Amino acid sequence: LASNTASEPSVAELSDGRVLVSPRHGLGKARGRLFLFSDDGGQSFSEKRYEPGIPIAGQGEILASELLGLGGAGTVRPIVCCGPAENKTRLTLMASLDDGRTWPVSRVLDDGSAANLALVALPGGEVGVLYERDKYRRLSFQRVDLAALIASR
């Protein structure tokens, strides 16, 4: 993970026990999200992917599926990722239904400025997002019913 272009990583354990690490990544004008998969608890990475199409280029967070309490044995358990676009606007919440391979579920939570966020699993399958807005002058909190968001895709 040592790189002068990757920073602010988030970590989640996947349904099969692998670890997903996702730092923001910037190289010159290229910005996006880096996804690293580890089979050995983060000692090494068996797969590395750069996703320029993911709008989360600023500081972001990942929430592990087991914390969300959705689904049960044999059901899809989502991984949630949230963060702003490169210019620290357009805060977007995304969900993966296949352990971080694709991110087909998304909702823009705030079109304005957004930075420095935290995700939390709430009772009933909701996700809470606490973030700075209005160029760091205010804190905002939003609740998202993840099951309803996934069902509406």
Short mmCIF file of C-alpha atoms in Angstrom, two decimals:
data_model
loop_
_atom_site.label_atom_id
_atom_site.label_comp_id
_atom_site.label_asym_id
_atom_site.label_seq_id
_atom_site.Cartn_x
_atom_site.Cartn_y
_atom_site.Cartn_z
CA LEU A 1 0.00 0.00 0.00
CA ALA A 2 3.03 2.24 0.28
CA SER A 3 2.50 4.91 -2.33
CA ASN A 4 2.82 8.65 -2.51
CA THR A 5 -0.46 8.79 -4.45
CA ALA A 6 -2.71 6.71 -2.16
CA SER A 7 -4.03 8.07 1.14
CA GLU A 8 -6.91 7.93 3.62
CA PRO A 9 -7.67 4.20 3.33
CA SER A 10 -10.86 2.50 4.51
CA VAL A 11 -11.02 -1.21 5.31
CA ALA A 12 -13.81 -3.82 5.28
CA GLU A 13 -13.90 -7.58 5.75
CA LEU A 14 -15.72 -9.28 2.86
CA SER A 15 -18.19 -12.16 3.10
CA ASP A 16 -15.49 -14.74 2.30
CA GLY A 17 -13.06 -13.40 4.92
CA ARG A 18 -10.88 -11.44 2.49
CA VAL A 19 -10.01 -7.85 3.32
CA LEU A 20 -10.90 -4.91 1.05
CA VAL A 21 -8.77 -1.79 1.43
CA SER A 22 -9.82 1.31 -0.48
CA PRO A 23 -7.71 4.47 -0.33
CA ARG A 24 -8.34 7.50 -2.44
CA HIS A 25 -5.84 7.61 -5.26
CA GLY A 26 -4.43 10.48 -7.26
CA LEU A 27 -1.71 10.57 -9.83
CA GLY A 28 -1.36 13.83 -11.71
CA LYS A 29 -4.83 14.72 -12.93
CA ALA A 30 -6.07 11.11 -12.72
CA ARG A 31 -8.25 10.67 -9.64
CA GLY A 32 -10.42 7.84 -8.44
CA ARG A 33 -10.70 5.00 -6.00
CA LEU A 34 -8.19 2.21 -5.55
CA PHE A 35 -9.51 -1.21 -4.48
CA LEU A 36 -7.05 -3.72 -2.99
CA PHE A 37 -8.08 -7.26 -2.04
CA SER A 38 -6.13 -9.38 0.47
CA ASP A 39 -6.42 -13.10 1.18
CA ASP A 40 -4.06 -12.97 4.18
CA GLY A 41 -5.44 -10.25 6.43
CA GLY A 42 -3.70 -7.39 4.66
CA GLN A 43 -0.14 -8.76 4.61
CA SER A 44 -0.23 -8.81 0.80
CA PHE A 45 -2.71 -7.94 -1.93
CA SER A 46 -3.81 -10.55 -4.45
CA GLU A 47 -5.77 -8.12 -6.59
CA LYS A 48 -5.47 -4.38 -7.18
CA ARG A 49 -7.93 -2.33 -9.22
CA TYR A 50 -8.13 1.38 -9.98
CA GLU A 51 -11.67 2.62 -10.58
CA PRO A 52 -11.68 6.07 -12.21
CA GLY A 53 -15.46 5.82 -12.76
CA ILE A 54 -16.18 5.74 -9.03
CA PRO A 55 -17.13 9.31 -8.10
CA ILE A 56 -15.60 8.98 -4.65
CA ALA A 57 -12.18 10.53 -5.07
CA GLY A 58 -11.97 12.45 -1.81
CA GLN A 59 -11.78 11.03 1.69
CA GLY A 60 -14.28 8.18 1.88
CA GLU A 61 -15.46 5.41 4.16
CA ILE A 62 -16.40 1.76 3.70
CA LEU A 63 -18.81 -0.08 5.98
CA ALA A 64 -18.54 -3.86 6.25
CA SER A 65 -21.61 -5.92 5.45
CA GLU A 66 -21.80 -7.79 8.74
CA LEU A 67 -22.23 -4.49 10.60
CA LEU A 68 -25.34 -3.63 8.59
CA GLY A 69 -27.38 -6.59 9.79
CA LEU A 70 -29.12 -7.00 6.43
CA GLY A 71 -29.85 -10.40 4.96
CA GLY A 72 -28.97 -13.72 6.49
CA ALA A 73 -27.29 -16.95 5.56
CA GLY A 74 -27.20 -17.36 1.79
CA THR A 75 -28.33 -13.80 1.03
CA VAL A 76 -26.40 -10.93 -0.49
CA ARG A 77 -24.91 -8.67 2.16
CA PRO A 78 -23.91 -5.24 0.87
CA ILE A 79 -20.69 -3.30 1.33
CA VAL A 80 -21.28 0.46 1.56
CA CYS A 81 -18.89 3.18 0.39
CA CYS A 82 -19.45 6.90 0.79
CA GLY A 83 -17.51 10.03 -0.07
CA PRO A 84 -17.36 13.22 -2.12
CA ALA A 85 -16.16 13.74 -5.67
CA GLU A 86 -12.71 15.17 -6.40
CA ASN A 87 -13.74 18.78 -5.82
CA LYS A 88 -15.20 17.86 -2.39
CA THR A 89 -18.77 18.21 -3.58
CA ARG A 90 -21.53 15.77 -4.47
CA LEU A 91 -21.44 13.42 -1.49
CA THR A 92 -22.43 9.98 -2.83
CA LEU A 93 -23.37 6.77 -1.02
CA MET A 94 -22.79 3.58 -3.01
CA ALA A 95 -23.41 -0.10 -2.30
CA SER A 96 -21.80 -3.21 -3.71
CA LEU A 97 -23.75 -6.46 -3.75
CA ASP A 98 -20.76 -8.58 -4.85
CA ASP A 99 -18.02 -7.87 -2.30
CA GLY A 100 -16.73 -4.70 -3.93
CA ARG A 101 -16.44 -5.88 -7.54
CA THR A 102 -19.17 -3.54 -8.80
CA TRP A 103 -21.09 -0.65 -7.23
CA PRO A 104 -24.52 -0.63 -8.94
CA VAL A 105 -26.42 1.15 -6.16
CA SER A 106 -25.83 4.85 -5.56
CA ARG A 107 -27.52 7.94 -4.23
CA VAL A 108 -26.24 11.51 -4.11
CA LEU A 109 -26.79 12.67 -0.55
CA ASP A 110 -25.63 16.28 -0.95
CA ASP A 111 -24.76 18.22 -4.12
CA GLY A 112 -22.93 20.93 -2.18
CA SER A 113 -19.55 20.86 -0.51
CA ALA A 114 -18.80 17.79 1.61
CA ALA A 115 -15.70 16.44 3.34
CA ASN A 116 -14.34 14.49 6.31
CA LEU A 117 -17.10 11.98 6.85
CA ALA A 118 -17.88 9.00 9.03
CA LEU A 119 -20.25 6.09 8.33
CA VAL A 120 -22.10 4.17 11.01
CA ALA A 121 -24.45 1.18 10.94
CA LEU A 122 -27.77 2.05 12.61
CA PRO A 123 -30.56 -0.24 13.83
CA GLY A 124 -32.98 -1.54 11.22
CA GLY A 125 -30.53 -1.68 8.33
CA GLU A 126 -30.00 2.05 8.12
CA VAL A 127 -26.67 3.77 7.50
CA GLY A 128 -25.78 7.08 9.13
CA VAL A 129 -23.47 9.56 7.42
CA LEU A 130 -21.88 12.42 9.41
CA TYR A 131 -19.99 14.92 7.28
CA GLU A 132 -18.70 18.48 7.06
CA ARG A 133 -20.39 20.80 4.60
CA ASP A 134 -20.41 24.45 3.53
CA LYS A 135 -16.62 24.44 3.27
CA TYR A 136 -16.08 22.95 6.74
CA ARG A 137 -18.43 25.39 8.53
CA ARG A 138 -21.25 22.95 9.38
CA LEU A 139 -21.78 19.33 10.33
CA SER A 140 -24.66 17.40 8.82
CA PHE A 141 -26.06 13.94 9.52
CA GLN A 142 -28.16 11.87 7.14
CA ARG A 143 -29.86 8.51 7.63
CA VAL A 144 -30.27 6.20 4.65
CA ASP A 145 -32.51 3.12 4.61
CA LEU A 146 -30.13 0.84 2.77
CA ALA A 147 -32.65 -1.95 2.12
CA ALA A 148 -35.04 0.54 0.48
CA LEU A 149 -32.21 2.07 -1.56
CA ILE A 150 -31.14 -1.35 -2.85
CA ALA A 151 -34.73 -2.34 -3.64
CA SER A 152 -35.25 0.88 -5.65
CA ARG A 153 -32.32 0.32 -8.03
#
